[in-house]
Tab-separated table of C-alpha atoms and ligand atoms in Angstrom:
chain	number	residue	atom	x	y	z
A	1	MET	CA	-0.053	-0.017	-0.112
A	2	SER	CA	1.604	3.078	-1.101
A	3	LYS	CA	1.527	6.374	1.192
A	4	LEU	CA	2.267	10.190	1.498
A	5	ILE	CA	4.877	11.509	3.885
A	6	ILE	CA	4.030	15.073	4.443
A	7	ASN	CA	6.325	17.400	6.819
A	8	GLY	CA	3.973	19.956	7.843
A	9	LYS	CA	3.925	23.825	8.419
A	10	ASN	CA	4.595	24.853	4.870
A	11	LYS	CA	2.523	27.596	3.791
A	12	LEU	CA	0.776	26.907	0.040
A	13	TYR	CA	1.355	29.492	-2.466
A	14	GLY	CA	0.828	29.771	-6.253
A	15	LYS	CA	-1.980	28.314	-8.767
A	16	VAL	CA	-3.746	24.933	-8.825
A	17	ASP	CA	-5.940	23.778	-11.825
A	18	VAL	CA	-8.870	21.465	-11.149
A	19	LYS	CA	-10.638	19.618	-14.046
A	20	SER	CA	-13.768	17.718	-14.485
A	21	ALA	CA	-15.520	16.300	-11.670
A	22	LYS	CA	-15.123	12.810	-10.737
A	23	ASN	CA	-19.178	12.615	-9.837
A	24	ALA	CA	-19.952	14.234	-13.001
A	25	ILE	CA	-17.890	12.091	-15.423
A	26	LEU	CA	-18.896	8.747	-13.754
A	27	PRO	CA	-22.724	8.930	-14.815
A	28	LEU	CA	-21.674	10.905	-18.031
A	29	ILE	CA	-19.521	7.617	-18.915
A	30	ALA	CA	-22.644	5.348	-17.982
A	31	SER	CA	-24.964	7.381	-19.954
A	32	CYS	CA	-22.715	6.385	-23.224
A	33	VAL	CA	-24.388	2.953	-22.895
A	34	LEU	CA	-27.468	4.822	-24.295
A	35	LEU	CA	-25.680	5.761	-27.389
A	36	ASP	CA	-24.171	4.032	-30.479
A	37	PHE	CA	-21.364	6.435	-31.219
A	38	GLU	CA	-18.262	8.009	-29.709
A	39	VAL	CA	-18.471	11.022	-27.584
A	40	GLY	CA	-15.497	12.828	-26.254
A	41	PHE	CA	-15.052	14.371	-22.774
A	42	LEU	CA	-13.060	17.355	-22.412
A	43	ASN	CA	-10.780	18.262	-19.516
A	44	CYS	CA	-10.555	14.699	-17.728
A	45	ASN	CA	-8.002	13.151	-15.696
A	46	GLU	CA	-7.341	9.517	-15.272
A	47	ILE	CA	-8.395	9.041	-11.552
A	48	GLY	CA	-9.105	5.968	-9.815
A	49	ASP	CA	-12.855	5.452	-10.031
A	50	VAL	CA	-12.965	6.806	-13.564
A	51	SER	CA	-10.321	4.152	-14.562
A	52	VAL	CA	-12.522	1.305	-12.980
A	53	MET	CA	-15.714	2.563	-14.830
A	54	LEU	CA	-13.776	2.505	-18.004
A	55	ASP	CA	-12.597	-0.929	-17.310
A	56	ILE	CA	-16.447	-2.002	-16.718
A	57	ILE	CA	-17.311	-0.138	-19.950
A	58	LYS	CA	-14.455	-2.294	-21.662
A	59	SER	CA	-15.887	-5.683	-20.132
A	60	LEU	CA	-19.522	-4.890	-21.244
A	61	GLY	CA	-18.010	-4.561	-25.129
A	62	GLY	CA	-17.365	-1.037	-25.168
A	63	LYS	CA	-14.301	1.048	-25.863
A	64	TYR	CA	-12.485	4.063	-24.739
A	65	ARG	CA	-9.251	6.228	-25.354
A	66	TYR	CA	-7.600	9.413	-23.963
A	67	GLU	CA	-6.272	11.849	-26.466
A	68	GLY	CA	-4.304	14.224	-24.223
A	69	ASP	CA	-6.998	15.182	-21.633
A	70	THR	CA	-10.021	14.226	-23.753
A	71	LEU	CA	-11.599	10.849	-22.898
A	72	PHE	CA	-13.445	9.391	-25.816
A	73	VAL	CA	-16.011	6.918	-24.811
A	74	ASP	CA	-17.684	4.641	-27.502
A	75	CYS	CA	-20.361	2.021	-26.493
A	76	SER	CA	-21.803	1.144	-29.808
A	77	SER	CA	-20.228	-2.155	-29.542
A	78	VAL	CA	-21.476	-2.671	-25.989
A	79	TYR	CA	-23.338	-6.371	-26.310
A	80	ILE	CA	-22.988	-7.734	-22.678
A	81	PRO	CA	-25.766	-6.518	-20.245
A	82	GLU	CA	-23.880	-8.077	-17.316
A	83	LEU	CA	-22.000	-6.077	-15.064
A	84	PRO	CA	-18.682	-7.712	-13.915
A	85	CYS	CA	-18.661	-8.531	-10.244
A	86	GLU	CA	-15.026	-7.746	-9.109
A	87	LEU	CA	-14.921	-4.499	-10.906
A	88	SER	CA	-18.455	-3.399	-9.637
A	89	LYS	CA	-17.402	-4.020	-6.201
A	90	LYS	CA	-14.799	-1.576	-6.375
A	91	ILE	CA	-17.045	1.397	-7.179
A	92	ARG	CA	-20.311	2.769	-6.100
A	93	ALA	CA	-20.775	4.311	-9.540
A	94	SER	CA	-21.351	0.925	-11.100
A	95	VAL	CA	-25.050	1.137	-10.179
A	96	PHE	CA	-25.068	4.043	-12.376
A	97	LEU	CA	-25.026	1.497	-15.246
A	98	LEU	CA	-28.502	-0.162	-14.172
A	99	GLY	CA	-30.693	2.239	-16.032
A	100	PRO	CA	-28.929	2.807	-19.108
A	101	LEU	CA	-28.305	-0.936	-19.631
A	102	LEU	CA	-31.822	-1.673	-18.916
A	103	ALA	CA	-33.135	1.113	-21.288
A	104	ARG	CA	-30.728	-0.371	-24.094
A	105	PHE	CA	-31.135	-4.260	-23.555
A	106	ARG	CA	-34.516	-4.434	-21.473
A	107	LYS	CA	-32.243	-6.657	-19.168
A	108	VAL	CA	-29.173	-6.368	-16.912
A	109	SER	CA	-27.546	-8.741	-14.396
A	110	ALA	CA	-25.552	-7.109	-11.665
A	111	VAL	CA	-23.819	-7.462	-8.241
A	112	THR	CA	-24.574	-4.965	-5.391
A	113	PRO	CA	-22.050	-2.193	-5.872
A	114	GLY	CA	-19.170	-1.166	-3.872
A	115	GLY	CA	-17.409	2.062	-3.320
A	116	CYS	CA	-15.988	4.190	-0.385
A	117	ASN	CA	-16.039	2.444	2.920
A	118	PHE	CA	-18.309	4.733	5.297
A	119	GLY	CA	-20.852	2.334	6.300
A	120	GLU	CA	-24.199	1.172	4.600
A	121	ARG	CA	-24.716	2.120	0.944
A	122	PRO	CA	-28.060	0.546	0.254
A	123	ILE	CA	-29.375	0.533	-3.604
A	124	GLY	CA	-33.120	-0.097	-2.646
A	125	MET	CA	-34.080	3.526	-3.743
A	126	HIS	CA	-32.550	2.913	-7.319
A	127	LEU	CA	-34.291	-0.709	-7.682
A	128	ASP	CA	-37.677	0.677	-6.598
A	129	GLY	CA	-37.457	3.537	-8.977
A	130	LEU	CA	-36.543	1.376	-11.929
A	131	LYS	CA	-39.347	-1.149	-10.806
A	132	MET	CA	-41.694	1.976	-11.230
A	133	LEU	CA	-40.680	2.299	-14.857
A	134	GLY	CA	-41.384	-1.315	-15.205
A	135	ALA	CA	-38.593	-3.418	-14.452
A	136	GLU	CA	-38.818	-6.769	-12.625
A	137	VAL	CA	-36.119	-7.169	-10.247
A	138	SER	CA	-35.088	-10.596	-8.572
A	139	GLY	CA	-32.141	-11.720	-6.406
A	140	SER	CA	-30.251	-9.979	-3.814
A	141	GLU	CA	-26.619	-10.320	-3.939
A	142	HIS	CA	-26.660	-10.992	-7.572
A	143	LEU	CA	-29.371	-8.849	-9.131
A	144	TYR	CA	-31.521	-9.738	-12.465
A	145	LEU	CA	-33.432	-6.858	-14.034
A	146	ARG	CA	-35.759	-7.358	-16.764
A	147	ALA	CA	-38.463	-5.174	-18.588
A	148	GLU	CA	-40.461	-6.040	-21.633
A	149	LYS	CA	-40.537	-2.240	-22.272
A	150	LEU	CA	-39.910	0.998	-19.852
A	151	THR	CA	-42.980	3.062	-19.418
A	152	GLY	CA	-42.677	6.856	-18.036
A	153	ALA	CA	-44.091	6.957	-14.206
A	154	LYS	CA	-44.343	9.423	-11.556
A	155	ILE	CA	-41.768	8.638	-8.920
A	156	GLU	CA	-41.350	10.477	-5.650
A	157	LEU	CA	-37.839	9.979	-4.009
A	158	PRO	CA	-37.930	9.526	-0.308
A	159	PHE	CA	-34.551	11.407	-0.284
A	160	PRO	CA	-33.248	13.423	-3.084
A	161	SER	CA	-30.356	10.649	-3.742
A	162	VAL	CA	-28.010	12.152	-6.347
A	163	GLY	CA	-27.315	8.567	-8.096
A	164	VAL	CA	-30.966	7.579	-8.023
A	165	THR	CA	-31.980	10.668	-9.709
A	166	GLU	CA	-28.996	9.975	-12.247
A	167	ASN	CA	-30.023	6.472	-12.803
A	168	LEU	CA	-33.706	7.460	-13.442
A	169	ILE	CA	-33.179	10.093	-16.023
A	170	MET	CA	-31.184	7.868	-17.895
A	171	ALA	CA	-33.642	4.893	-17.926
A	172	SER	CA	-36.418	7.218	-18.708
A	173	CYS	CA	-34.794	9.165	-21.746
A	174	LEU	CA	-35.673	6.079	-23.865
A	175	ALA	CA	-38.882	5.010	-21.942
A	176	GLU	CA	-42.221	5.467	-23.330
A	177	GLY	CA	-44.023	8.427	-22.244
A	178	GLU	CA	-43.390	10.988	-19.482
A	179	THR	CA	-41.609	10.390	-16.106
A	180	VAL	CA	-41.858	12.863	-13.150
A	181	ILE	CA	-39.107	12.514	-10.866
A	182	ILE	CA	-40.323	14.339	-7.592
A	183	ASN	CA	-37.791	15.282	-4.774
A	184	SER	CA	-34.924	14.900	-7.261
A	185	ALA	CA	-31.360	15.945	-6.455
A	186	LYS	CA	-30.491	19.244	-7.455
A	187	GLU	CA	-26.492	18.814	-7.456
A	188	PRO	CA	-24.712	20.595	-10.490
A	189	GLU	CA	-23.574	17.052	-11.455
A	190	ILE	CA	-27.041	16.156	-12.295
A	191	ALA	CA	-27.562	19.365	-14.363
A	192	CYS	CA	-24.521	18.500	-16.190
A	193	LEU	CA	-25.583	14.918	-16.976
A	194	CYS	CA	-29.025	16.495	-18.391
A	195	SER	CA	-27.446	19.041	-20.269
A	196	PHE	CA	-25.251	16.254	-21.955
A	197	LEU	CA	-28.450	14.174	-22.425
A	198	ASN	CA	-30.500	17.221	-24.055
A	199	ARG	CA	-27.660	17.907	-26.568
A	200	LEU	CA	-27.829	14.359	-27.832
A	201	GLY	CA	-31.523	14.802	-28.194
A	202	ALA	CA	-33.249	13.695	-24.930
A	203	LYS	CA	-36.038	15.995	-23.385
A	204	ILE	CA	-35.152	16.656	-19.896
A	205	TYR	CA	-36.786	19.633	-18.143
A	206	GLY	CA	-36.309	20.746	-14.615
A	207	ALA	CA	-32.773	19.901	-13.950
A	208	GLY	CA	-31.226	21.620	-10.977
A	209	THR	CA	-34.946	21.630	-9.410
A	210	SER	CA	-36.542	19.105	-7.112
A	211	ARG	CA	-38.985	18.311	-9.970
A	212	ILE	CA	-37.422	16.647	-13.313
A	213	THR	CA	-39.606	15.565	-16.046
A	214	VAL	CA	-38.377	13.552	-18.905
A	215	HIS	CA	-40.458	12.805	-22.171
A	216	GLY	CA	-39.226	9.649	-23.475
A	217	VAL	CA	-37.474	9.579	-27.014
A	218	LYS	CA	-36.981	6.297	-29.361
A	219	LYS	CA	-33.095	6.930	-29.464
A	220	LEU	CA	-30.733	9.788	-28.859
A	221	THR	CA	-29.490	10.557	-32.303
A	222	ASN	CA	-27.950	14.109	-31.998
A	223	LYS	CA	-24.226	13.153	-32.716
A	224	ILE	CA	-21.918	15.594	-30.667
A	225	SER	CA	-18.173	15.334	-30.962
A	226	TYR	CA	-17.251	16.396	-27.657
A	227	PHE	CA	-18.754	17.581	-24.128
A	228	LYS	CA	-17.092	19.672	-21.462
A	229	PRO	CA	-18.172	18.328	-18.194
A	230	ILE	CA	-18.401	20.691	-14.952
A	231	THR	CA	-15.084	21.167	-12.797
A	232	ASP	CA	-14.822	19.324	-9.582
A	233	ARG	CA	-16.158	21.558	-6.691
A	234	ILE	CA	-15.244	18.998	-3.848
A	235	GLU	CA	-11.428	19.300	-5.322
A	236	VAL	CA	-11.788	23.118	-5.443
A	237	GLY	CA	-13.012	22.956	-1.905
A	238	THR	CA	-10.308	20.492	-0.570
A	239	TYR	CA	-7.794	22.925	-2.078
A	240	MET	CA	-9.192	26.170	-0.299
A	241	LEU	CA	-9.501	24.101	2.756
A	242	ALA	CA	-5.917	23.024	2.443
A	243	THR	CA	-4.764	26.791	1.715
A	244	LEU	CA	-6.596	28.156	4.972
A	245	ASN	CA	-5.162	25.443	7.148
A	246	THR	CA	-1.522	26.213	6.045
A	247	GLY	CA	-2.092	29.881	6.237
A	248	GLY	CA	-1.183	30.562	2.519
A	249	GLU	CA	-2.147	32.189	-0.695
A	250	VAL	CA	-3.681	30.031	-3.700
A	251	GLU	CA	-5.565	30.947	-6.936
A	252	ILE	CA	-7.645	27.801	-7.777
A	253	SER	CA	-8.258	27.763	-11.644
A	254	GLY	CA	-11.288	25.742	-13.232
A	255	ALA	CA	-13.193	26.764	-10.080
A	256	ASN	CA	-16.839	27.590	-10.678
A	257	PHE	CA	-17.415	29.515	-7.429
A	258	LEU	CA	-21.113	29.171	-7.408
A	259	HIS	CA	-20.821	25.348	-6.958
A	260	ASN	CA	-19.055	26.244	-3.654
A	261	THR	CA	-21.249	28.837	-2.201
A	262	SER	CA	-21.926	26.838	0.901
A	263	LEU	CA	-18.304	26.608	1.853
A	264	ILE	CA	-17.486	30.063	0.651
A	265	LYS	CA	-20.291	31.409	3.010
A	266	LYS	CA	-18.667	29.622	6.165
A	267	ILE	CA	-15.151	30.776	5.595
A	268	TYR	CA	-15.649	34.220	4.365
A	269	ASN	CA	-14.473	36.843	6.764
A	270	ASN	CA	-13.112	34.291	8.695
A	271	THR	CA	-9.518	35.667	8.407
A	272	CYS	CA	-9.138	35.336	4.913
A	273	LYS	CA	-9.585	37.256	1.547
A	274	ILE	CA	-11.427	35.586	-1.224
A	275	SER	CA	-11.894	37.109	-4.760
A	276	LEU	CA	-14.106	35.294	-7.232
A	277	GLU	CA	-13.823	35.186	-10.876
A	278	SER	CA	-15.803	33.284	-13.344
A	279	ASP	CA	-13.421	30.342	-13.398
A	280	LYS	CA	-11.242	31.318	-10.835
A	281	ILE	CA	-10.821	31.348	-6.775
A	282	TYR	CA	-8.350	33.514	-5.091
A	283	LEU	CA	-7.862	32.703	-1.538
A	284	LYS	CA	-5.324	34.515	0.972
A	285	CYS	CA	-5.106	33.426	4.587
A	286	CYS	CA	-4.701	36.280	7.030
A	287	GLY	CA	-4.198	34.393	10.149
A	288	VAL	CA	-5.886	31.655	12.299
A	289	GLY	CA	-9.586	31.707	12.009
A	290	ASN	CA	-12.364	31.358	14.560
A	291	GLY	CA	-14.490	28.081	14.822
A	292	LEU	CA	-17.026	27.773	12.498
A	293	GLY	CA	-20.253	27.436	14.805
A	294	PHE	CA	-22.814	25.060	13.605
A	295	ILE	CA	-22.864	23.300	10.018
A	296	LYS	CA	-24.972	20.337	8.812
A	297	THR	CA	-24.263	18.655	5.539
A	298	ALA	CA	-27.257	17.922	3.411
A	299	PRO	CA	-28.055	17.715	-0.198
A	300	TYR	CA	-27.254	20.648	-2.546
A	301	PRO	CA	-27.297	23.679	-2.054
A	302	SER	CA	-26.443	23.031	1.430
A	303	PHE	CA	-22.990	22.074	2.766
A	304	PRO	CA	-21.890	18.924	0.803
A	305	THR	CA	-21.238	15.664	2.799
A	306	ASP	CA	-17.863	14.912	0.599
A	307	LEU	CA	-16.587	18.086	2.035
A	308	GLN	CA	-17.438	17.450	5.578
A	309	SER	CA	-14.027	15.618	6.496
A	310	PRO	CA	-11.942	18.087	4.930
A	311	LEU	CA	-13.830	20.818	7.033
A	312	LEU	CA	-13.624	19.017	9.968
A	313	ALA	CA	-9.729	18.518	9.713
A	314	TYR	CA	-9.494	22.401	9.230
A	315	ALA	CA	-11.897	23.051	12.218
A	316	CYS	CA	-9.275	21.163	14.283
A	317	SER	CA	-7.034	24.172	13.843
A	318	LEU	CA	-9.154	27.047	14.574
A	319	ASN	CA	-9.694	28.887	17.613
A	320	GLY	CA	-12.751	27.766	19.212
A	321	LYS	CA	-15.681	25.481	18.543
A	322	THR	CA	-17.280	24.026	15.436
A	323	VAL	CA	-20.190	21.324	15.449
A	324	ILE	CA	-20.802	19.436	12.448
A	325	GLU	CA	-23.771	17.405	11.828
A	326	GLU	CA	-23.684	14.531	8.932
A	327	GLY	CA	-27.090	14.825	7.283
A	328	VAL	CA	-26.571	12.577	4.481
A	329	PHE	CA	-24.513	9.313	5.596
A	330	LYS	CA	-25.137	7.860	8.813
A	331	ASN	CA	-21.543	7.039	9.471
A	332	ARG	CA	-19.147	9.346	7.558
A	333	PHE	CA	-16.785	10.458	10.737
A	334	ALA	CA	-13.946	7.907	10.382
A	335	ILE	CA	-11.639	10.736	10.080
A	336	ALA	CA	-12.060	11.656	13.514
A	337	ASN	CA	-10.137	8.791	15.044
A	338	GLU	CA	-7.103	9.348	12.846
A	339	LEU	CA	-7.079	13.076	13.633
A	340	LYS	CA	-7.102	12.427	17.527
A	341	LYS	CA	-3.673	10.747	16.808
A	342	MET	CA	-2.451	14.428	15.920
A	343	ASN	CA	-3.974	15.845	19.239
A	344	ALA	CA	-7.201	17.032	17.857
A	345	ASN	CA	-9.989	17.364	20.279
A	346	ILE	CA	-13.137	15.816	18.562
A	347	TYR	CA	-16.345	14.374	20.182
A	348	ILE	CA	-18.482	12.328	18.161
A	349	ASP	CA	-21.912	12.331	19.216
A	350	GLY	CA	-23.838	10.110	16.758
A	351	ASN	CA	-24.187	12.078	13.718
A	352	ARG	CA	-22.456	14.927	15.095
A	353	ALA	CA	-19.104	15.923	15.509
A	354	VAL	CA	-18.044	18.374	18.247
A	355	ILE	CA	-14.610	19.939	17.460
A	356	ASN	CA	-12.821	22.272	19.935
A	357	GLY	CA	-10.060	24.005	17.868
A	358	THR	CA	-6.325	23.668	19.017
A	359	ASN	CA	-3.456	25.073	16.913
A	360	ARG	CA	-1.160	22.385	18.364
A	361	LEU	CA	-1.603	19.387	15.950
A	362	HIS	CA	1.473	17.317	15.268
A	363	GLY	CA	2.482	14.812	12.781
A	364	ALA	CA	1.409	11.100	13.346
A	365	VAL	CA	1.222	7.885	11.304
A	366	LEU	CA	-2.391	8.026	9.838
A	367	ASN	CA	-4.497	5.785	7.468
A	368	ALA	CA	-7.143	6.939	4.766
A	369	SER	CA	-9.918	4.542	5.005
A	370	ASP	CA	-12.109	6.613	2.301
A	371	LEU	CA	-11.505	9.041	-0.251
A	372	ARG	CA	-12.585	12.088	1.573
A	373	SER	CA	-11.236	11.411	4.978
A	374	GLY	CA	-7.879	10.655	3.096
A	375	ALA	CA	-8.188	14.363	1.750
A	376	GLY	CA	-8.971	15.691	5.312
A	377	LEU	CA	-5.948	14.071	6.595
A	378	ILE	CA	-3.682	15.688	4.044
A	379	ILE	CA	-5.190	19.045	5.014
A	380	SER	CA	-4.440	18.485	8.682
A	381	ALA	CA	-0.899	16.986	7.995
A	382	LEU	CA	0.009	20.118	5.768
A	383	GLY	CA	-0.851	22.446	8.777
A	384	ALA	CA	0.702	20.145	11.513
A	385	GLU	CA	4.194	20.345	13.322
A	386	GLY	CA	6.286	17.570	12.154
A	387	VAL	CA	5.851	14.637	9.906
A	388	SER	CA	2.810	12.351	9.051
A	389	GLU	CA	2.791	9.184	6.896
A	390	ILE	CA	-0.760	8.508	5.423
A	391	SER	CA	-1.242	4.976	4.142
A	392	GLY	CA	-4.026	4.277	1.663
A	393	LEU	CA	-3.166	6.840	-0.788
A	394	GLU	CA	-4.602	4.816	-3.655
A	395	VAL	CA	-8.107	5.420	-1.853
A	396	ILE	CA	-7.054	9.245	-2.042
A	397	GLU	CA	-6.204	8.719	-5.876
A	398	ARG	CA	-9.683	7.442	-6.478
A	399	GLY	CA	-10.830	11.118	-6.498
A	400	TYR	CA	-7.912	13.186	-6.713
A	401	PHE	CA	-5.198	13.627	-9.584
A	402	GLU	CA	-1.754	13.876	-8.726
A	403	ILE	CA	-2.478	15.337	-5.442
A	404	ASP	CA	0.803	15.022	-4.343
A	405	LYS	CA	2.320	16.703	-7.186
A	406	LYS	CA	-0.075	19.713	-7.128
A	407	LEU	CA	0.707	20.099	-3.538
A	408	LYS	CA	4.505	19.968	-4.009
A	409	GLN	CA	3.959	22.473	-6.658
A	410	LEU	CA	2.135	25.040	-4.247
A	411	GLY	CA	5.387	24.493	-1.919
A	412	ALA	CA	4.385	21.367	0.242
A	413	ASP	CA	7.061	19.106	1.746
A	414	ILE	CA	5.068	16.041	0.428
A	415	THR	CA	6.516	12.828	-0.995
A	416	LYS	CA	5.018	9.612	-2.244
A	417	GLY	CA	6.441	6.593	0.071
B	1	EPU	N1	-29.488	5.967	-0.302
B	1	EPU	C1	-30.376	4.886	0.136
B	1	EPU	N2	-30.959	4.037	-0.901
B	1	EPU	C2	-30.429	4.092	-2.259
B	1	EPU	C3	-29.517	5.105	-2.341
B	1	EPU	C4	-29.109	5.924	-1.430
B	1	EPU	O1	-30.766	4.963	1.254
B	1	EPU	O2	-31.064	3.333	-3.054
B	1	EPU	C5	-29.106	6.925	0.703
B	1	EPU	C6	-27.765	6.703	1.069
B	1	EPU	O3	-27.312	5.752	1.700
B	1	EPU	C7	-27.337	8.066	1.688
B	1	EPU	C8	-28.281	9.198	0.635
B	1	EPU	O4	-29.383	8.064	0.166
B	1	EPU	O5	-27.755	8.178	2.872
B	1	EPU	C9	-27.750	9.863	-0.345
B	1	EPU	O6	-27.112	8.947	-1.389
B	1	EPU	P1	-26.773	9.321	-2.898
B	1	EPU	O7	-27.685	8.297	-3.376
B	1	EPU	O8	-27.157	10.799	-2.803
B	1	EPU	O9	-25.312	9.271	-3.249
B	1	EPU	P2	-24.588	8.467	-4.286
B	1	EPU	O10	-25.305	8.923	-5.532
B	1	EPU	O11	-24.415	6.842	-3.988
B	1	EPU	C10	-22.972	10.482	-4.962
B	1	EPU	C11	-21.715	10.540	-4.850
B	1	EPU	C12	-21.210	10.741	-3.522
B	1	EPU	C13	-21.922	11.521	-2.836
B	1	EPU	C14	-23.288	11.641	-2.566
B	1	EPU	C15	-24.050	12.571	-2.139
B	1	EPU	C16	-21.079	9.673	-6.953
B	1	EPU	C17	-20.308	8.847	-7.771
B	1	EPU	N3	-20.989	9.665	-5.636
B	1	EPU	O12	-23.327	9.249	-4.119
B	1	EPU	O13	-19.830	11.011	-3.781
B	1	EPU	O14	-21.231	11.703	-1.219
B	1	EPU	O15	-23.747	11.397	-3.852
B	1	EPU	O16	-23.697	13.669	-2.480
B	1	EPU	O17	-21.645	10.620	-7.619
B	1	EPU	C18	-17.509	11.163	-2.863
B	1	EPU	O18	-17.237	11.764	-4.260
B	1	EPU	O19	-16.647	10.954	-2.154
B	1	EPU	C19	-18.680	10.548	-2.825
B	1	EPU	C20	-19.094	9.453	-2.025
C-alpha cells in the first residue's frame, strides 16, 4: 500500500488547476451506454474511480481512449448487459449502469456495488425507481433486472439521492411517455448530465430543481463530438481548505465559485480574503480563524457531505468550537479517530462531531480509510508540526489526480512513499 509523507507547516502559495468532476464524469460515462456513437469528454483526468468505470465499459464490450486530457468513450459495440462482479464491487458508480443498460437491452444482471467505506450504502431506492418504470427485479446479492418495455411514471424519492436521480433520468430518457421525478437531487452534476443528454436529443426539463420531467424519445440521435463536464467542486473545496489550514495564498483555476457557495459563506470573513472570478477562486489566509459554529451537511445547495471530512480537519486547528452534523450518510466520521492521533480535540455524538479547535496538531502515522477522510488527513498533515505518514494513497487517488504533485508545486513538503 503506498503512502504520503508530509512534513507540515509549509504555507501553500501559487496556482492550482482543477479539471472535470469525478462525480460528473462517472454518470456521463454510464450514459454513453445509451448511444451508438463515440463522444469525447474534455478536460478529464485519469483518476482511480474513472479508470475502474472505464474497465467496466470495456468488459461490457465498449471502448475508450484518451487523447491528451480528452476521454473518448464509444459504447456502440456494447453487447453484454452483465456487470462484472469484481470491478463493480470496487466502485459505487457501477450502479449508475443499471438504468442505461436496462433502457438499451431491457435486461441487466449485476452485483451490489462497492465504493468508499463509510457504512451501509443501500441501493433499494435505485431498484424501486426502476421497478416503477417497469423493471422486474429478482435476486439480492446477484441482481437480475428485466423489463419488456420501460414506461414513464411519476416517482417520488424518499430522499433526493444523487445516484438514483441520475439512474432514473438515464433509464427514462428512452422510456415510453413521461416520467416525473419528484424530490429529485439538485446537485450541479445532475444538471451537467441533463445538459449532455439534452444535447444528444433527450427531452429533460427541470434539471437543478426538485422536480425533473423526462419525455421519453426512441433514440438519442444528435451526434456530438465533444462535451465539457463541470469541474470538481469538491476538489476545489479541498484546495481551499488546505490553503486556509496552512496560512497560504492560492489561486484555484477551473473553479466555478457558484458550486462552492456553501463553503465560501462559511469561511468568508474568517481571517481570509477571497476573490471570485468566473472560473477562478483566489484565497489568501490572514491568520488563524475562529471556530465555525454549527454546520449541517445536506443535499445541494447545502454544505456537501463530501467536504465534511476536509472541513472537520480544518476546524481542528481553528480558535474555538465547530459542530458538524452529518445529514447525508450515517457513518462518515472515520477521520475523527485518525485526527485524534494528531492531538485533535473531537467528540463524536451520533451523527454530530464536536470539535474544539487547538492550534497544536502534530504529525502522526495515519490511515486514509475513504477518499474524503484521506483528503482531510492531508489537510491536517499540511498544517501540523512535524512529519505525518498517510497510508491508503490509492483510496485518495480514486478522486484526486496527482494530489502530491499539485501540493508540491504549491510548496508543500510532500513525497510518495
Ligand atoms: N440511499 C439509500 N438508498 C439508495 C440510494 C441512496 O438509502 O438506494 C441513501 C444513502 O445511503 C445516503 C443518501 O441516500 O444516505 C444519499 O446518497 P446518494 O444516493 O445521494 O449518494 P450516491 O449517489 O451514492 C453520490 C456521490 C457521493 C456523494 C453523494 C451525496 C457519485 C459517484 N457519488 O453518491 O460521492 O457523497 O452522492 O452527495 O456521484 C465522494 O465523491 O466521495 C462520494 C462519496
